[in-house]
Coordinates of N, CA and C in Angstrom, one line a residue:
M1 N -2.2 -1.1 -18.9 CA -2.8 -2.0 -19.8 C -3.7 -3.0 -19.1
T2 N -4.8 -3.3 -19.7 CA -5.7 -4.2 -19.0 C -5.4 -5.7 -19.4
E3 N -6.2 -6.5 -18.7 CA -6.0 -8.0 -18.9 C -6.3 -8.3 -20.4
S4 N -7.2 -7.5 -21.0 CA -7.6 -7.8 -22.4 C -6.6 -7.1 -23.4
G5 N -5.6 -6.4 -22.9 CA -4.6 -5.8 -23.8 C -5.0 -4.4 -24.2
E6 N -6.0 -3.8 -23.6 CA -6.3 -2.4 -23.9 C -5.3 -1.5 -23.2
K7 N -4.8 -0.5 -23.9 CA -3.9 0.5 -23.4 C -4.6 1.8 -23.0
E8 N -4.2 2.4 -21.9 CA -4.8 3.6 -21.4 C -3.9 4.3 -20.5
F9 N -3.8 5.7 -20.6 CA -3.2 6.5 -19.6 C -4.2 6.7 -18.5
L10 N -3.8 6.4 -17.3 CA -4.7 6.5 -16.2 C -4.7 7.8 -15.5
G11 N -3.6 8.6 -15.6 CA -3.6 9.8 -14.9 C -2.2 10.4 -15.0
F12 N -2.1 11.7 -14.5 CA -0.8 12.3 -14.4 C -0.9 13.4 -13.3
L13 N 0.2 13.8 -12.8 CA 0.3 14.9 -11.9 C 1.5 15.8 -12.2
P14 N 1.5 17.1 -12.1 CA 2.7 17.9 -12.3 C 3.7 17.6 -11.2
G15 N 5.0 17.6 -11.5 CA 6.0 17.3 -10.6 C 7.4 17.7 -11.1
G16 N 8.3 18.0 -10.2 CA 9.6 18.4 -10.6 C 10.7 17.4 -10.4
R17 N 10.4 16.3 -9.7 CA 11.4 15.4 -9.4 C 10.8 14.0 -9.3
E18 N 11.7 13.0 -9.4 CA 11.2 11.6 -9.4 C 11.6 10.9 -8.1
S19 N 11.2 11.6 -7.0 CA 11.5 11.1 -5.7 C 10.5 10.0 -5.3
R20 N 10.8 9.3 -4.3 CA 9.8 8.3 -3.7 C 8.5 9.0 -3.4
E21 N 8.6 10.1 -2.7 CA 7.5 10.8 -2.2 C 6.6 11.3 -3.4
A22 N 7.2 11.8 -4.5 CA 6.5 12.2 -5.6 C 5.7 11.1 -6.3
W23 N 6.4 9.9 -6.4 CA 5.8 8.7 -7.0 C 4.7 8.2 -6.1
E24 N 4.9 8.2 -4.8 CA 3.9 7.7 -3.9 C 2.6 8.6 -4.0
Q25 N 2.9 9.9 -4.1 CA 1.7 10.8 -4.3 C 0.9 10.5 -5.6
F26 N 1.7 10.2 -6.7 CA 1.0 9.9 -7.9 C 0.2 8.6 -7.9
L27 N 0.9 7.6 -7.4 CA 0.3 6.2 -7.3 C -0.9 6.2 -6.3
T28 N -0.8 7.0 -5.2 CA -1.9 7.1 -4.3 C -3.1 7.8 -4.9
H29 N -2.8 8.8 -5.7 CA -3.8 9.6 -6.5 C -4.6 8.6 -7.4
L30 N -3.9 7.7 -8.0 CA -4.6 6.7 -8.9 C -5.5 5.8 -8.0
V31 N -5.0 5.4 -6.9 CA -5.7 4.5 -6.0 C -7.0 5.2 -5.5
R32 N -6.9 6.5 -5.1 CA -8.0 7.3 -4.7 C -9.1 7.4 -5.8
R33 N -8.6 7.4 -7.0 CA -9.5 7.5 -8.1 C -10.2 6.2 -8.5
G34 N -9.8 5.1 -7.8 CA -10.5 3.8 -8.1 C -9.6 2.7 -8.5
L35 N -8.3 2.9 -8.7 CA -7.4 1.8 -9.1 C -7.2 0.9 -7.8
D36 N -7.6 -0.4 -8.0 CA -7.5 -1.3 -6.9 C -6.0 -1.9 -6.8
P37 N -5.3 -1.6 -5.8 CA -3.9 -2.0 -5.7 C -3.7 -3.5 -5.8
K38 N -4.7 -4.3 -5.3 CA -4.7 -5.7 -5.4 C -4.9 -6.3 -6.8
A39 N -5.5 -5.4 -7.7 CA -5.8 -5.8 -9.1 C -4.6 -5.6 -10.0
V40 N -3.6 -4.8 -9.5 CA -2.4 -4.5 -10.4 C -1.5 -5.7 -10.3
K41 N -1.3 -6.4 -11.4 CA -0.5 -7.6 -11.5 C 1.0 -7.3 -11.8
L42 N 1.2 -6.3 -12.6 CA 2.6 -6.1 -13.0 C 2.8 -4.6 -13.2
V43 N 3.9 -4.0 -12.7 CA 4.2 -2.6 -13.0 C 5.6 -2.6 -13.6
I44 N 5.7 -2.0 -14.8 CA 6.9 -1.9 -15.5 C 7.5 -0.5 -15.4
S45 N 8.8 -0.4 -15.1 CA 9.4 0.9 -14.9 C 10.8 0.9 -15.3
D46 N 11.4 2.1 -15.5 CA 12.8 2.2 -15.7 C 13.5 2.0 -14.3
G47 N 14.7 2.3 -14.2 CA 15.4 2.0 -12.9 C 15.4 3.1 -11.9
C48 N 14.4 4.0 -12.0 CA 14.3 5.1 -11.0 C 14.1 4.6 -9.6
P49 N 15.0 4.8 -8.7 CA 14.9 4.2 -7.3 C 13.7 4.7 -6.6
G50 N 13.3 5.9 -6.7 CA 12.2 6.5 -6.0 C 10.9 5.8 -6.5
M51 N 10.8 5.6 -7.8 CA 9.6 4.9 -8.4 C 9.5 3.5 -7.9
I52 N 10.6 2.8 -7.9 CA 10.6 1.4 -7.5 C 10.2 1.2 -6.0
R53 N 10.7 2.1 -5.2 CA 10.3 2.0 -3.7 C 8.8 2.4 -3.6
A54 N 8.3 3.3 -4.4 CA 6.9 3.7 -4.3 C 6.0 2.6 -4.8
I55 N 6.4 1.9 -5.8 CA 5.7 0.7 -6.4 C 5.5 -0.3 -5.3
R56 N 6.6 -0.6 -4.6 CA 6.6 -1.7 -3.6 C 5.7 -1.3 -2.4
T57 N 5.6 0.0 -2.1 CA 4.8 0.5 -1.0 C 3.3 0.5 -1.4
I58 N 3.0 1.1 -2.6 CA 1.5 1.3 -3.0 C 1.0 0.0 -3.6
F59 N 1.8 -0.7 -4.3 CA 1.3 -2.0 -5.0 C 2.1 -3.2 -4.5
P60 N 2.0 -3.5 -3.3 CA 2.8 -4.6 -2.7 C 2.5 -6.0 -3.2
Y61 N 1.3 -6.1 -3.9 CA 0.9 -7.4 -4.4 C 1.3 -7.6 -5.8
S62 N 1.8 -6.6 -6.5 CA 2.2 -6.7 -7.9 C 3.6 -7.1 -8.1
D63 N 3.9 -7.7 -9.3 CA 5.3 -7.9 -9.7 C 5.8 -6.6 -10.2
H64 N 7.1 -6.4 -10.1 CA 7.8 -5.3 -10.7 C 8.7 -5.7 -11.8
Q65 N 8.5 -5.2 -13.0 CA 9.4 -5.5 -14.1 C 10.3 -4.3 -14.4
H66 N 11.6 -4.5 -14.4 CA 12.5 -3.5 -14.8 C 12.6 -3.5 -16.3
C67 N 12.4 -2.3 -16.9 CA 12.4 -2.2 -18.4 C 13.7 -2.8 -18.9
L68 N 13.7 -3.8 -19.8 CA 14.9 -4.4 -20.3 C 15.6 -3.5 -21.3
F69 N 14.9 -2.6 -22.0 CA 15.6 -1.6 -22.8 C 16.5 -0.7 -22.0
H70 N 15.9 -0.2 -20.9 CA 16.7 0.7 -20.0 C 17.8 -0.1 -19.4
K71 N 17.6 -1.3 -19.0 CA 18.6 -2.1 -18.3 C 19.7 -2.4 -19.2
M72 N 19.4 -2.8 -20.5 CA 20.5 -3.1 -21.4 C 21.4 -1.8 -21.7
S73 N 20.8 -0.7 -21.8 CA 21.5 0.6 -21.9 C 22.5 0.8 -20.8
N74 N 22.0 0.5 -19.6 CA 22.8 0.7 -18.3 C 23.9 -0.3 -18.3
L75 N 23.7 -1.6 -18.7 CA 24.7 -2.6 -18.8 C 25.8 -2.3 -19.8
R76 N 25.3 -1.8 -20.9 CA 26.3 -1.4 -22.0 C 27.3 -0.4 -21.5
A77 N 26.8 0.5 -20.7 CA 27.7 1.6 -20.2 C 28.8 1.0 -19.3
K78 N 28.6 -0.2 -18.8 CA 29.6 -0.8 -17.9 C 30.5 -1.8 -18.6
C79 N 30.4 -1.9 -19.9 CA 31.2 -2.9 -20.6 C 32.0 -2.2 -21.7
P80 N 33.3 -2.6 -21.9 CA 34.1 -2.1 -23.0 C 33.4 -2.3 -24.4
R81 N 33.4 -1.3 -25.2 CA 32.7 -1.4 -26.5 C 33.1 -2.6 -27.3
S82 N 34.4 -2.9 -27.3 CA 34.9 -4.1 -28.1 C 34.3 -5.4 -27.6
E83 N 33.9 -5.5 -26.3 CA 33.4 -6.7 -25.7 C 31.9 -6.8 -25.8
W84 N 31.2 -5.7 -26.1 CA 29.8 -5.6 -25.9 C 29.0 -6.7 -26.8
P85 N 29.4 -6.9 -28.1 CA 28.6 -7.9 -28.8 C 28.5 -9.2 -28.2
L86 N 29.6 -9.7 -27.7 CA 29.6 -11.1 -27.0 C 28.9 -11.0 -25.7
I87 N 29.1 -10.0 -24.9 CA 28.5 -9.8 -23.6 C 27.0 -9.7 -23.8
K88 N 26.6 -8.9 -24.8 CA 25.1 -8.6 -25.0 C 24.4 -10.0 -25.4
A89 N 25.1 -10.8 -26.2 CA 24.5 -12.1 -26.6 C 24.3 -13.0 -25.3
K90 N 25.3 -12.9 -24.4 CA 25.2 -13.8 -23.2 C 24.1 -13.2 -22.3
I91 N 24.0 -11.9 -22.2 CA 23.0 -11.3 -21.3 C 21.6 -11.6 -21.9
H92 N 21.5 -11.6 -23.2 CA 20.2 -12.0 -23.8 C 19.8 -13.4 -23.5
K93 N 20.7 -14.3 -23.3 CA 20.4 -15.6 -22.8 C 19.8 -15.7 -21.4
I94 N 20.1 -14.6 -20.7 CA 19.5 -14.5 -19.3 C 18.1 -13.9 -19.5
Y95 N 18.0 -12.7 -20.0 CA 16.8 -11.9 -20.0 C 15.7 -12.4 -21.0
F96 N 16.1 -13.1 -22.0 CA 15.2 -13.6 -23.0 C 15.2 -15.2 -23.1
A97 N 15.5 -15.8 -21.9 CA 15.4 -17.3 -21.8 C 14.0 -17.7 -22.0
L98 N 13.8 -19.0 -22.2 CA 12.5 -19.6 -22.4 C 11.7 -19.7 -21.2
N99 N 12.3 -19.7 -20.0 CA 11.6 -19.7 -18.7 C 12.5 -19.2 -17.6
E100 N 11.9 -19.0 -16.5 CA 12.6 -18.4 -15.3 C 13.8 -19.3 -14.9
R101 N 13.6 -20.6 -14.9 CA 14.7 -21.5 -14.4 C 15.9 -21.3 -15.3
N102 N 15.7 -21.3 -16.6 CA 16.8 -21.2 -17.6 C 17.5 -19.8 -17.4
A103 N 16.7 -18.8 -17.2 CA 17.2 -17.4 -17.0 C 18.1 -17.4 -15.8
R104 N 17.7 -18.0 -14.7 CA 18.6 -18.1 -13.5 C 19.8 -18.9 -13.7
E105 N 19.7 -20.0 -14.4 CA 20.9 -20.9 -14.7 C 21.9 -20.1 -15.5
N106 N 21.4 -19.4 -16.6 CA 22.2 -18.6 -17.4 C 22.9 -17.4 -16.7
A107 N 22.1 -16.9 -15.7 CA 22.7 -15.8 -14.9 C 23.8 -16.3 -14.0
R108 N 23.6 -17.4 -13.4 CA 24.7 -18.0 -12.6 C 25.9 -18.3 -13.4
A109 N 25.8 -18.8 -14.6 CA 26.9 -19.1 -15.4 C 27.6 -17.8 -15.8
F110 N 26.9 -16.8 -16.2 CA 27.4 -15.5 -16.6 C 28.2 -14.9 -15.4
I111 N 27.6 -14.9 -14.2 CA 28.2 -14.3 -13.1 C 29.5 -15.0 -12.7
K112 N 29.5 -16.3 -12.8 CA 30.7 -17.1 -12.5 C 31.8 -16.8 -13.5
E113 N 31.5 -16.7 -14.8 CA 32.5 -16.4 -15.8 C 33.0 -15.0 -15.8
Y114 N 32.2 -14.0 -15.4 CA 32.6 -12.6 -15.6 C 32.8 -11.8 -14.3
K115 N 32.6 -12.4 -13.2 CA 32.6 -11.6 -11.9 C 34.0 -11.0 -11.7
D116 N 35.1 -11.6 -12.1 CA 36.4 -11.0 -11.9 C 36.8 -10.1 -13.1
I117 N 36.2 -10.3 -14.2 CA 36.5 -9.5 -15.4 C 35.8 -8.2 -15.5
F118 N 34.4 -8.3 -15.3 CA 33.6 -7.1 -15.3 C 32.7 -7.0 -14.0
P119 N 33.3 -6.7 -12.9 CA 32.6 -6.8 -11.6 C 31.4 -5.8 -11.5
R120 N 31.6 -4.6 -12.1 CA 30.5 -3.6 -12.0 C 29.3 -4.1 -12.9
L121 N 29.5 -4.7 -14.0 CA 28.5 -5.2 -14.9 C 27.8 -6.4 -14.2
V122 N 28.6 -7.3 -13.6 CA 28.0 -8.5 -12.9 C 27.2 -8.0 -11.7
D123 N 27.7 -7.0 -10.9 CA 26.9 -6.5 -9.8 C 25.6 -6.0 -10.2
C124 N 25.6 -5.3 -11.4 CA 24.3 -4.7 -11.9 C 23.3 -5.7 -12.3
I125 N 23.8 -6.8 -12.9 CA 22.9 -8.0 -13.2 C 22.4 -8.6 -12.0
K126 N 23.2 -8.9 -11.0 CA 22.8 -9.5 -9.8 C 21.8 -8.7 -9.0
K127 N 22.0 -7.4 -9.0 CA 21.1 -6.5 -8.2 C 19.7 -6.5 -8.6
D128 N 19.5 -6.6 -9.9 CA 18.1 -6.4 -10.5 C 17.6 -7.7 -11.2
L129 N 18.2 -8.8 -11.0 CA 17.8 -10.0 -11.7 C 16.3 -10.3 -11.6
D130 N 15.8 -10.4 -10.3 CA 14.4 -10.7 -10.1 C 13.5 -9.8 -10.9
S131 N 13.8 -8.5 -10.8 CA 12.9 -7.5 -11.5 C 13.1 -7.5 -13.0
C132 N 14.2 -8.0 -13.5 CA 14.4 -8.1 -15.0 C 13.8 -9.3 -15.6
I133 N 13.4 -10.3 -14.8 CA 12.8 -11.5 -15.4 C 11.4 -11.7 -14.7
A134 N 10.9 -10.7 -14.1 CA 9.5 -10.8 -13.5 C 8.5 -11.1 -14.5
Y135 N 8.6 -10.6 -15.7 CA 7.6 -10.8 -16.8 C 7.4 -12.3 -17.1
M136 N 8.4 -13.1 -16.7 CA 8.3 -14.6 -17.0 C 7.3 -15.3 -16.2
K137 N 6.8 -14.6 -15.1 CA 5.7 -15.2 -14.3 C 4.4 -15.1 -15.0
H138 N 4.3 -14.4 -16.0 CA 3.0 -14.1 -16.7 C 3.0 -14.9 -18.0
P139 N 1.8 -15.0 -18.6 CA 1.6 -15.8 -19.8 C 2.6 -15.5 -20.9
F140 N 3.2 -16.5 -21.5 CA 4.2 -16.4 -22.5 C 3.8 -15.4 -23.7
R141 N 2.5 -15.5 -24.1 CA 2.0 -14.7 -25.2 C 2.1 -13.2 -24.9
R142 N 2.3 -12.8 -23.7 CA 2.4 -11.4 -23.3 C 3.8 -10.9 -23.2
W143 N 4.7 -11.8 -23.1 CA 6.1 -11.4 -22.7 C 6.7 -10.3 -23.5
R144 N 6.6 -10.3 -24.8 CA 7.2 -9.2 -25.6 C 6.6 -7.8 -25.3
H145 N 5.4 -7.8 -24.8 CA 4.7 -6.5 -24.5 C 5.0 -6.0 -23.1
I146 N 5.4 -6.9 -22.2 CA 5.5 -6.5 -20.8 C 6.9 -6.5 -20.3
R147 N 7.9 -6.6 -21.1 CA 9.3 -6.6 -20.6 C 10.0 -5.3 -20.8
T148 N 9.3 -4.3 -21.4 CA 9.9 -3.0 -21.6 C 8.7 -1.9 -21.3
T149 N 9.2 -0.7 -21.3 CA 8.2 0.4 -21.2 C 7.9 1.0 -22.6
N150 N 8.2 0.3 -23.6 CA 8.1 0.8 -25.0 C 6.7 1.3 -25.3
L151 N 5.6 0.6 -24.9 CA 4.3 1.0 -25.2 C 4.0 2.4 -24.7
I152 N 4.3 2.6 -23.4 CA 4.0 3.9 -22.9 C 5.0 5.0 -23.4
E153 N 6.2 4.6 -23.7 CA 7.2 5.5 -24.3 C 6.7 6.0 -25.7
R154 N 6.1 5.1 -26.5 CA 5.5 5.5 -27.7 C 4.4 6.6 -27.6
G155 N 3.6 6.3 -26.6 CA 2.5 7.3 -26.3 C 3.1 8.6 -25.8
F156 N 4.1 8.6 -25.0 CA 4.8 9.8 -24.5 C 5.5 10.6 -25.7
K157 N 6.0 9.8 -26.6 CA 6.7 10.4 -27.8 C 5.8 11.4 -28.5
E158 N 4.5 11.0 -28.7 CA 3.6 11.9 -29.4 C 3.3 13.1 -28.6
V159 N 3.1 12.9 -27.3 CA 2.9 14.0 -26.4 C 4.1 15.0 -26.4
K160 N 5.3 14.5 -26.3 CA 6.5 15.3 -26.3 C 6.6 16.1 -27.6
R161 N 6.3 15.4 -28.7 CA 6.4 16.1 -30.0 C 5.4 17.3 -30.1
R162 N 4.2 17.2 -29.5 CA 3.3 18.3 -29.6 C 3.7 19.4 -28.6
V163 N 4.2 19.0 -27.4 CA 4.5 19.9 -26.4 C 5.8 20.7 -26.8
K164 N 6.7 20.1 -27.5 CA 8.0 20.7 -27.8 C 7.9 22.0 -28.5
V165 N 6.9 22.1 -29.4 CA 6.7 23.3 -30.2 C 6.2 24.5 -29.3
M166 N 5.7 24.2 -28.1 CA 5.2 25.2 -27.3 C 6.3 25.9 -26.4
E167 N 7.4 25.2 -26.2 CA 8.5 25.6 -25.4 C 8.2 25.8 -24.0
T168 N 7.3 26.7 -23.6 CA 7.0 26.9 -22.2 C 5.4 27.1 -22.1
F169 N 5.0 26.9 -20.9 CA 3.6 27.1 -20.6 C 3.4 28.3 -19.7
P170 N 2.4 29.1 -20.0 CA 2.2 30.4 -19.2 C 2.0 30.1 -17.7
T171 N 1.2 29.0 -17.4 CA 0.9 28.7 -16.0 C 0.9 27.2 -15.9
E172 N 0.9 26.7 -14.6 CA 0.8 25.3 -14.4 C -0.5 24.8 -14.8
E173 N -1.6 25.6 -14.6 CA -2.9 25.2 -15.0 C -3.0 25.0 -16.5
S174 N -2.4 25.8 -17.3 CA -2.4 25.7 -18.8 C -1.6 24.4 -19.2
C175 N -0.6 24.1 -18.5 CA 0.2 22.9 -18.7 C -0.7 21.7 -18.4
I176 N -1.4 21.7 -17.3 CA -2.2 20.5 -17.0 C -3.3 20.4 -18.0
R177 N -3.9 21.5 -18.4 CA -5.0 21.4 -19.4 C -4.6 20.8 -20.7
I178 N -3.4 21.3 -21.2 CA -2.9 20.8 -22.5 C -2.5 19.3 -22.4
L179 N -1.8 19.0 -21.3 CA -1.4 17.6 -21.2 C -2.6 16.7 -21.0
Y180 N -3.6 17.1 -20.3 CA -4.8 16.3 -20.1 C -5.4 16.0 -21.5
N181 N -5.5 17.0 -22.3 CA -6.1 16.9 -23.6 C -5.3 16.0 -24.6
L182 N -4.0 16.1 -24.5 CA -3.1 15.3 -25.3 C -3.2 13.8 -24.9
L183 N -3.2 13.6 -23.6 CA -3.3 12.2 -23.1 C -4.7 11.6 -23.4
R184 N -5.7 12.4 -23.3 CA -7.1 12.0 -23.6 C -7.2 11.6 -25.1
L185 N -6.5 12.4 -25.9 CA -6.5 12.1 -27.4 C -5.8 10.8 -27.6
Q186 N -4.7 10.6 -26.9 CA -3.9 9.3 -27.1 C -4.8 8.1 -26.7
N187 N -5.6 8.3 -25.6 CA -6.5 7.2 -25.1 C -7.5 7.0 -26.2
E188 N -8.0 8.0 -26.8 CA -9.0 7.8 -27.9 C -8.4 7.1 -29.1
I189 N -7.2 7.3 -29.4 CA -6.5 6.6 -30.5 C -6.4 5.1 -30.1
W190 N -6.1 4.9 -28.9 CA -5.9 3.5 -28.4 C -7.2 2.7 -28.2
E191 N -8.3 3.5 -28.0 CA -9.5 2.8 -27.6 C -10.0 1.9 -28.7
G192 N -10.4 0.7 -28.2 CA -10.9 -0.3 -29.2 C -9.9 -1.0 -30.0
K193 N -8.6 -0.8 -29.7 CA -7.5 -1.4 -30.4 C -6.6 -2.1 -29.5
P194 N -7.1 -3.2 -28.9 CA -6.3 -4.0 -27.9 C -5.1 -4.7 -28.7
I195 N -4.1 -5.0 -27.9 CA -3.0 -5.8 -28.5 C -3.6 -7.2 -28.8
A196 N -3.3 -7.6 -30.1 CA -3.9 -8.9 -30.5 C -3.3 -10.0 -29.7
S197 N -4.1 -11.0 -29.4 CA -3.7 -12.2 -28.6 C -3.1 -11.9 -27.3
F198 N -3.5 -10.8 -26.7 CA -2.9 -10.5 -25.4 C -3.4 -11.4 -24.3

């Protein structure tokens, strides 16, 4: 996404795993094609460790935002179902606070209250707190757009829908050609339609 709110797929490479090496290869590919690593202000990703390490290597000047949708799913798995509504509300006070200072204060209070009751959940919050509230360093008007990977996931959803009917590709080259055209089509759909007030 650009500073003006324009959405665009920048590239893709075929790959079989989400290792650090595979992600570094992809991000380096984008840099070689002209993406300035110093111009990248924020990278949003799920919790893939290989991707996170690659982001820190290739885009050391950017902030990294852990997708809050993925993070909440991960935290939910560490909490008894009966306790989740209350815990979720308290976690929301951390991740959706009005500013970074309040988020950190709410995190400290949560950790103190639940460290002995739900140690795995508390460890998970502590481990990624900085990357879960990184979006708060950016203009408030952008927050709801930059705290999850939802925008790109919606774009992928359409690609997956079209690819699913094909089941398999005869060759890697045919896969690349079809994916290129699907992503190009998605870029055309997005073109000239920036996020309002971004």
